[in-house]
PDB file of C-alpha atoms in Angstrom:
ATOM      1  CA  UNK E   1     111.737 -92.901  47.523  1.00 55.00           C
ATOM      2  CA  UNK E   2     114.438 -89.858  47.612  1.00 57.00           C
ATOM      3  CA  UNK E   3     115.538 -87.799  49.933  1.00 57.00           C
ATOM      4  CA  UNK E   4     115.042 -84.195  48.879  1.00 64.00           C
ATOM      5  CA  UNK E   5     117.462 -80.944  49.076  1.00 70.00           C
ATOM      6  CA  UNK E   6     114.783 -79.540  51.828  1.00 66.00           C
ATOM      7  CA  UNK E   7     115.132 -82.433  53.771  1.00 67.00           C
ATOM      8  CA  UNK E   8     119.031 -83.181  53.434  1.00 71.00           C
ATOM      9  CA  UNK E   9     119.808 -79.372  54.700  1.00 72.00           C
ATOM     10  CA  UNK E  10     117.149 -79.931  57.766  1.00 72.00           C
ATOM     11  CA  UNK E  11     119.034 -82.948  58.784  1.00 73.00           C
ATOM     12  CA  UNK E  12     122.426 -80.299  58.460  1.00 78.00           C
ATOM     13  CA  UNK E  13     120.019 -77.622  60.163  1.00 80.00           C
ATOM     14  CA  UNK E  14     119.782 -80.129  62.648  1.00 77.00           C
ATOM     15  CA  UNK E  15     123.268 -80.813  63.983  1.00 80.00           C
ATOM     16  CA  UNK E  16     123.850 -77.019  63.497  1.00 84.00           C
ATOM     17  CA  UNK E  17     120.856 -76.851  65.989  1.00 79.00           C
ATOM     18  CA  UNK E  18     121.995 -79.113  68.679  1.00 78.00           C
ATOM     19  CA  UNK E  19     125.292 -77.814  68.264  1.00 82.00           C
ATOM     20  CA  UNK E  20     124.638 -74.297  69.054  1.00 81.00           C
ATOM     21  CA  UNK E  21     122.478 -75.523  72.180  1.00 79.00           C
ATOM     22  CA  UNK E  22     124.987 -77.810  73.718  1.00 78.00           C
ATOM     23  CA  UNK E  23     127.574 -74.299  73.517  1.00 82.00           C
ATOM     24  CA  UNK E  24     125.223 -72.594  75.566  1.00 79.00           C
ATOM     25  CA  UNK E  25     123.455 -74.516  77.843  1.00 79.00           C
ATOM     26  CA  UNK E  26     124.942 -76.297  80.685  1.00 76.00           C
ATOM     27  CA  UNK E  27     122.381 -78.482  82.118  1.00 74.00           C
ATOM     28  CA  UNK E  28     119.956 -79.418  79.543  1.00 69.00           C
ATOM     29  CA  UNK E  29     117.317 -82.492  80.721  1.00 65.00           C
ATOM     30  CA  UNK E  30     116.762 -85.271  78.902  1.00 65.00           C
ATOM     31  CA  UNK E  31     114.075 -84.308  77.531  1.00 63.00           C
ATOM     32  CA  UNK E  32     114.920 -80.978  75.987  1.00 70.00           C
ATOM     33  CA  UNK E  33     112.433 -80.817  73.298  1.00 67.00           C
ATOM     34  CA  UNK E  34     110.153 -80.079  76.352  1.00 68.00           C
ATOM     35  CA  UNK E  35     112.482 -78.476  77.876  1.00 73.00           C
ATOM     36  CA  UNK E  36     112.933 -75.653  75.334  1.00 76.00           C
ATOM     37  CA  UNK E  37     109.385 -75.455  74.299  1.00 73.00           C
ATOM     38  CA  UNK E  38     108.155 -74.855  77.616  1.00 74.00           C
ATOM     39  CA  UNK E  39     111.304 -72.205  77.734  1.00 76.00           C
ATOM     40  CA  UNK E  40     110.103 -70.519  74.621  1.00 78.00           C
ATOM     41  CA  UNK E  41     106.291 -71.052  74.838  1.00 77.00           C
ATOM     42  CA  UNK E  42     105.228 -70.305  78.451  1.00 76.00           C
ATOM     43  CA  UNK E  43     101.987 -70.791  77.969  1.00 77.00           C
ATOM     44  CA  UNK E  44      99.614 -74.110  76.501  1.00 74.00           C
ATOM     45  CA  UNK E  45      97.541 -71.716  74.338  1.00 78.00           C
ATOM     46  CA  UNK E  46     100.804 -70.195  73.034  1.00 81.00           C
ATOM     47  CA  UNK E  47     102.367 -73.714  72.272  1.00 75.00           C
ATOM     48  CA  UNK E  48      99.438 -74.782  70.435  1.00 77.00           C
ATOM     49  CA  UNK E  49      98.620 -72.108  68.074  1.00 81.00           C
ATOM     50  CA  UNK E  50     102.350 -72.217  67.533  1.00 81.00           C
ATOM     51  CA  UNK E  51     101.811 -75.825  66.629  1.00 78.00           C
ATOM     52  CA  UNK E  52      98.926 -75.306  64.490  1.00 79.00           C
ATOM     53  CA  UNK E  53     100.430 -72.447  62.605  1.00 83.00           C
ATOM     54  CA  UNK E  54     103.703 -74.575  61.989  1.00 79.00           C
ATOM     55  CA  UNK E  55     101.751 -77.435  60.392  1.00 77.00           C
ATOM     56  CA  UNK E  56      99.357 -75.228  58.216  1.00 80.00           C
ATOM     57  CA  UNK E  57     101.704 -75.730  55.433  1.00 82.00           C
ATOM     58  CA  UNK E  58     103.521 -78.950  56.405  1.00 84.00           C
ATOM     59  CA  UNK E  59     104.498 -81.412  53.921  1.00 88.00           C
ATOM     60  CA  UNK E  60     105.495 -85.108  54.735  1.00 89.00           C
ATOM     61  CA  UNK E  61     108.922 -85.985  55.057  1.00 87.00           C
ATOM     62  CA  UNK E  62     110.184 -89.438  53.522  1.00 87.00           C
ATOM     63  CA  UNK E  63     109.632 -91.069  56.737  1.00 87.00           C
ATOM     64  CA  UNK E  64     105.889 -90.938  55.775  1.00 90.00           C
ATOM     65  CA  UNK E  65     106.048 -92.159  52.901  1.00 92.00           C
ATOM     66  CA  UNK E  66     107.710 -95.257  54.387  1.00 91.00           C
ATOM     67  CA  UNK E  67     105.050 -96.025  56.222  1.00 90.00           C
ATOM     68  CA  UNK E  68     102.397 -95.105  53.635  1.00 92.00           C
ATOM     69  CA  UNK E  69     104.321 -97.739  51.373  1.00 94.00           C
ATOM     70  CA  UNK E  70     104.764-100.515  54.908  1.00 92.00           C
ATOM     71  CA  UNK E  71     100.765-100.103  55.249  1.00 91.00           C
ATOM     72  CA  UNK E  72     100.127-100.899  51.549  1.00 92.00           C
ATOM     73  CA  UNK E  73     102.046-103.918  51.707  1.00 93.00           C
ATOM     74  CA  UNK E  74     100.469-104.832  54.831  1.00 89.00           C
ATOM     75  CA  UNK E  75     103.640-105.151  57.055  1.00 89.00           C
ATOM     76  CA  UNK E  76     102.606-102.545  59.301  1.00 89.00           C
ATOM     77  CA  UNK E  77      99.078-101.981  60.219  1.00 88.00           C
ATOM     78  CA  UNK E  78      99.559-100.477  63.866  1.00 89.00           C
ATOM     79  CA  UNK E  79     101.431 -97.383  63.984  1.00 89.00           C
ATOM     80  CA  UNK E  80     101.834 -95.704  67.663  1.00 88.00           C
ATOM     81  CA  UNK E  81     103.537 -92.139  67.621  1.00 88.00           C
ATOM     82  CA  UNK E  82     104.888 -89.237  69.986  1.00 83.00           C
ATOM     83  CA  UNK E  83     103.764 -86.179  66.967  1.00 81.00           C
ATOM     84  CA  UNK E  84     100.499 -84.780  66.836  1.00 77.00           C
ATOM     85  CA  UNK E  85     100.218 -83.835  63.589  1.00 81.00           C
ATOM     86  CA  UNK E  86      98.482 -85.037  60.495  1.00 83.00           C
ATOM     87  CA  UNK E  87     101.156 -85.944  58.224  1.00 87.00           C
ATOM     88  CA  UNK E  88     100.271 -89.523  58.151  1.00 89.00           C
ATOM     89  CA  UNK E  89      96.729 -88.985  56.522  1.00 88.00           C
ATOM     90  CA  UNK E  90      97.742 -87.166  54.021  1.00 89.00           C
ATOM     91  CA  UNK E  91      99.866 -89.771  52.561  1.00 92.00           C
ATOM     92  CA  UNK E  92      97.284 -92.865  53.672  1.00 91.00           C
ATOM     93  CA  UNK E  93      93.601 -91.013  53.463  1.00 90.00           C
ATOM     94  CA  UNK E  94      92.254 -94.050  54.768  1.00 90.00           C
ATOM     95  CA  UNK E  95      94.499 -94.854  57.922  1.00 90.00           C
ATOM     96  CA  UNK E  96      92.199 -94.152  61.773  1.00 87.00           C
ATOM     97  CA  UNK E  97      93.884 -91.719  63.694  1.00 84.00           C
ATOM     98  CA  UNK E  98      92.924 -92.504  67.417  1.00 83.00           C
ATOM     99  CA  UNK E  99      94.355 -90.317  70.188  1.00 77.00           C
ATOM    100  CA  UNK E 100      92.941 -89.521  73.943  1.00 75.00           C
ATOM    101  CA  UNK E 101      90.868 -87.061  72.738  1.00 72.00           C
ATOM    102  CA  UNK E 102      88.536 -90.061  70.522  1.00 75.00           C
ATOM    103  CA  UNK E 103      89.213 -92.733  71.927  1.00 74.00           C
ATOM    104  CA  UNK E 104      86.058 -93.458  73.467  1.00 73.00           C
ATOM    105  CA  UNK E 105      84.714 -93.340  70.092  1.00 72.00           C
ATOM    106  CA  UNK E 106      86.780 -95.325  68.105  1.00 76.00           C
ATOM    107  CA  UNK E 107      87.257 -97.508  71.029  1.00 73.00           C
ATOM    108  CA  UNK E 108      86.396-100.589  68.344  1.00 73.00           C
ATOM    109  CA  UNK E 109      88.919-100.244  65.630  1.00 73.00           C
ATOM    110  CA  UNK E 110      92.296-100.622  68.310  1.00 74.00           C
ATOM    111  CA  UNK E 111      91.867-104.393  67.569  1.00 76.00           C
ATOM    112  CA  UNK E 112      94.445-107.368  65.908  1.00 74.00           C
ATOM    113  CA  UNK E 113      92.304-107.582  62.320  1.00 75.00           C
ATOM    114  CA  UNK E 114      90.960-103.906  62.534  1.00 81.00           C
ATOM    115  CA  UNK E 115      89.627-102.988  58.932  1.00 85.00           C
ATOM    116  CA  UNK E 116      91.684-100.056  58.488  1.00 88.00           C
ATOM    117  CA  UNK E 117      95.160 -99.163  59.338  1.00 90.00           C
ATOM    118  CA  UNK E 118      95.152 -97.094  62.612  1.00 88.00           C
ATOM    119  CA  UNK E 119      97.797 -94.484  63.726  1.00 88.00           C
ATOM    120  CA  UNK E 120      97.485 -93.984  67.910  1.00 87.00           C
ATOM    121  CA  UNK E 121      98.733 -90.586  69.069  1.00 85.00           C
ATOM    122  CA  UNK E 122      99.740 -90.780  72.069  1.00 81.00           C
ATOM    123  CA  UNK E 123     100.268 -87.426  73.025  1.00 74.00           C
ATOM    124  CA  UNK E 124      97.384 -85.713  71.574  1.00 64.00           C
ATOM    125  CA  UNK E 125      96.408 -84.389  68.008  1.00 53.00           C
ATOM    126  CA  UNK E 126      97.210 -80.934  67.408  1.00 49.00           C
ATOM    127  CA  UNK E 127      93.626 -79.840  66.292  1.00 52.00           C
ATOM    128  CA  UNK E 128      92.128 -80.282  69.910  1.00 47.00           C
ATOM    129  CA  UNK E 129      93.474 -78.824  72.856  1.00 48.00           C
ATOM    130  CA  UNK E 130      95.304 -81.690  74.548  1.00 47.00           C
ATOM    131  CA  UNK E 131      98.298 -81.678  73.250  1.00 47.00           C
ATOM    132  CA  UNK E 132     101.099 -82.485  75.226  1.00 53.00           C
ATOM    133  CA  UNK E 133     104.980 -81.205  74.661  1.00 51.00           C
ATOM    134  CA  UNK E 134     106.434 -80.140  77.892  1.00 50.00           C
ATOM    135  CA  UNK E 135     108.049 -82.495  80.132  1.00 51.00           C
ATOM    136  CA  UNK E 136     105.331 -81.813  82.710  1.00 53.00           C
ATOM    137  CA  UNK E 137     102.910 -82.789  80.587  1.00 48.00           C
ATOM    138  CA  UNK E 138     104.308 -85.748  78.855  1.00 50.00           C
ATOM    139  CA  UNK E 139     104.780 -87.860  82.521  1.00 51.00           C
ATOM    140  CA  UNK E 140     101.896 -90.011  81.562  1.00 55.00           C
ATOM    141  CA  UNK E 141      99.627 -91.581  79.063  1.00 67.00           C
ATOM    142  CA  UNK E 142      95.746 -91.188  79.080  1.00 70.00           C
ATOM    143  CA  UNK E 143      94.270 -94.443  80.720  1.00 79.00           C
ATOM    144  CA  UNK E 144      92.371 -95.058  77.995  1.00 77.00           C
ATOM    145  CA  UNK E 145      94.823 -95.302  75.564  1.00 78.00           C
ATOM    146  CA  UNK E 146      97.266 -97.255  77.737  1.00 82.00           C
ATOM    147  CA  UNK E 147      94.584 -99.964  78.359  1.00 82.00           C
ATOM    148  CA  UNK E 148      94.053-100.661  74.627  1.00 80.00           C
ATOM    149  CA  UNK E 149      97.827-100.381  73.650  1.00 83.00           C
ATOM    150  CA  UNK E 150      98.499-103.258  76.367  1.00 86.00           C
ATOM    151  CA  UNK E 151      95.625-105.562  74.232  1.00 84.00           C
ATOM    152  CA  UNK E 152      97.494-105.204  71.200  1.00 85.00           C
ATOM    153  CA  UNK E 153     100.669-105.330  72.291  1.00 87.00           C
ATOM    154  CA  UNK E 154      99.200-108.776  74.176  1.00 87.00           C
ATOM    155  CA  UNK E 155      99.251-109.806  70.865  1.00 86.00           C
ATOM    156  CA  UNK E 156     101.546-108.388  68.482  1.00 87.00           C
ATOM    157  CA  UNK E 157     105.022-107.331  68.345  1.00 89.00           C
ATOM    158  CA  UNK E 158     106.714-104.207  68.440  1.00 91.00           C
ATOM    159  CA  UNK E 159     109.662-102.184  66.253  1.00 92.00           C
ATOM    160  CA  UNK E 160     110.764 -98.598  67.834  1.00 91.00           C
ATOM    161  CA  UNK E 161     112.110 -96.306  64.645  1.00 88.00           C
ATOM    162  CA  UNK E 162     113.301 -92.417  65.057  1.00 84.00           C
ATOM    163  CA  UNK E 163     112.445 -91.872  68.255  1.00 84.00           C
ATOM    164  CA  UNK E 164     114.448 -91.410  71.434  1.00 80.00           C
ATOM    165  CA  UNK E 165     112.673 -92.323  74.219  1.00 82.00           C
ATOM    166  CA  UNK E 166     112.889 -89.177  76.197  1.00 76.00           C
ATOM    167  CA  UNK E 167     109.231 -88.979  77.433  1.00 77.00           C
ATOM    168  CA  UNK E 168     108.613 -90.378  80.781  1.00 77.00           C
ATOM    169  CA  UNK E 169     105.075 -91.682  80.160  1.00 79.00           C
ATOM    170  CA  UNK E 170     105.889 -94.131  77.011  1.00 84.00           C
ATOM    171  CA  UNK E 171     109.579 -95.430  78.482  1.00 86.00           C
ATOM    172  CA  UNK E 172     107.324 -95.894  81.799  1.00 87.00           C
ATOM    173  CA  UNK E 173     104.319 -98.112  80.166  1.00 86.00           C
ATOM    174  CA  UNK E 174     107.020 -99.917  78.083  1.00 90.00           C
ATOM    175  CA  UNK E 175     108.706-101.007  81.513  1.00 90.00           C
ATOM    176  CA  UNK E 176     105.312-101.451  83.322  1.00 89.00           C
ATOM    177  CA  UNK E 177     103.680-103.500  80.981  1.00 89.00           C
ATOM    178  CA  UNK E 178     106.805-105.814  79.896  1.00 90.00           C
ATOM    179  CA  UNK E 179     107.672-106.548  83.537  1.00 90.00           C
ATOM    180  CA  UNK E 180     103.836-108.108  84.396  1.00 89.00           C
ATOM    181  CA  UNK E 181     104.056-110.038  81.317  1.00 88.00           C
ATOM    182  CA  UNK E 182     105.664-113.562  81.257  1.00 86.00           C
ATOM    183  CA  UNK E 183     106.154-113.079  77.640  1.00 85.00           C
ATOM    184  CA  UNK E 184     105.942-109.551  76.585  1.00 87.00           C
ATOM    185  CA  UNK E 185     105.467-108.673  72.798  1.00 89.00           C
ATOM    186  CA  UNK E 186     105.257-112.308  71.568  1.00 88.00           C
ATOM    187  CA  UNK E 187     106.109-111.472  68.224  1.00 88.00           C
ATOM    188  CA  UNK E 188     109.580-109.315  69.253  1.00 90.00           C
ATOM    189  CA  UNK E 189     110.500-106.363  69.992  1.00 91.00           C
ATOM    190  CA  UNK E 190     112.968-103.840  68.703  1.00 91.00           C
ATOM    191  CA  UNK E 191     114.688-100.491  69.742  1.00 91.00           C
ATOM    192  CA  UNK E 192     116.019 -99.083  66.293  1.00 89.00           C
ATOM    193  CA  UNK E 193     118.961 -96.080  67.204  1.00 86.00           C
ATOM    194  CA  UNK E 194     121.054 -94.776  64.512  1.00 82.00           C
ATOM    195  CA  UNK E 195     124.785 -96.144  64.169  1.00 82.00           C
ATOM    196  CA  UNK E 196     126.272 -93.056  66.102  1.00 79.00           C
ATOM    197  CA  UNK E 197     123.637 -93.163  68.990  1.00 80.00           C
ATOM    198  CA  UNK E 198     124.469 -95.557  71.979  1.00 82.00           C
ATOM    199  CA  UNK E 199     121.244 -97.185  73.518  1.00 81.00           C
ATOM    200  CA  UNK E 200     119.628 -95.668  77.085  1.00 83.00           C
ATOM    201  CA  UNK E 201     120.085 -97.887  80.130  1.00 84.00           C
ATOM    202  CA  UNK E 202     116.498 -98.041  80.500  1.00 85.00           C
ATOM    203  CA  UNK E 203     115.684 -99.203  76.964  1.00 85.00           C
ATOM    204  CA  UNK E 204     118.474-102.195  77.512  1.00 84.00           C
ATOM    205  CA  UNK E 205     116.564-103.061  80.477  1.00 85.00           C
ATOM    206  CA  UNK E 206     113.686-103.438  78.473  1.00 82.00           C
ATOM    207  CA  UNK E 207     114.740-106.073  76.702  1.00 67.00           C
TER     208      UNK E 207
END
């Protein structure tokens, strides 16, 4: 797998990005992707036919094809994200995606030997109307979903890759579910952060 020209100059886009936002903005909360989407996108019917017009043409990134290539070898079979789009199935066809808005219908493939590979969404799927992507609405998890993740993760381990824990609601369940466990994740758990990234307090506390 190699990274393309596209995807080298987003990762340059990138730092231009943050960059540009840290010269002109004092005060930015932790979680500014919220932050600024709420800022740009007042309202949820604006945000999400933003959203849906921004995938129409989407491609997968390497990442993807990672985990396309982790599922075939059967080393990862659970995948639990933050995004909302469809990426995923269209490098695995065959993978479940499961998010609050199905749940209650697919209720019986969130198990240890499901069948198929299963992707969890936990903040919505961008072709219904719950997304969430403000930090208002990412404060908590649906119920539903928490309730199954907390039978897998019963059983199973659990590696964090490329994601920052800025949202409330997953940093939250992590430290509500591993402090009523004697023996949370009994098959590990890891917090993956780039080299140049220093680790939150509240993800060292999880450990």
């Amino acid at each position: 797998i190699k990274i393309t020209t596209i995807e080298q100059r987003f990762y340059e886009l990138e730092k231009e990005i943050e960059n540009w936002v840290r010269a002109r903005y004092n005060n930015i909360p932790e979680n500014e992707y919220g932050f600024f989407f709420e800022e740009t996108f007042s309202s949820s019917q604006d945000r999400r036919n933003y959203i849906k017009e921004m995938l129409k043409f989407s491609q997968p990134s390497i990442g993807y094809y990672v985990i396309n290539f982790l599922i075939k070898e059967n080393i990862v079979w659970h995948y639990i994200t933050t995004n909302f789009d469809n990426l995923i199935q269209k490098v695995h066809s065959d993978i479940v995606e499961i998010s609050e808005e199905n749940v209650s219908i697919r209720d019986d493939y969130i198990k240890i030997n499901s069948n198929l590979p299963i992707a969890i969404k936990l903040h919505g799927d961008f072709r219904y109307d719950w997304l969430k992507n403000t930090a208002t609405e990412t404060q908590s998890l649906h119920k539903s979903v928490m309730d199954k993740l907390m039978r897998l993760f019963d059983s199973l381990g659990l590696i964090v890759i490329g994601y920052s824990g800025r949202d409330e609601s997953v940093v939250s369940f992590l430290e509500n579910f591993t402090a009523s466990k004697d023996k949370p994740f009994p098959n590990g758990f890891y917090w993956c952060i780039r080299e140049s990234e220093t680790e939150k307090q509240r993800i060292r506390e999880l450990k």
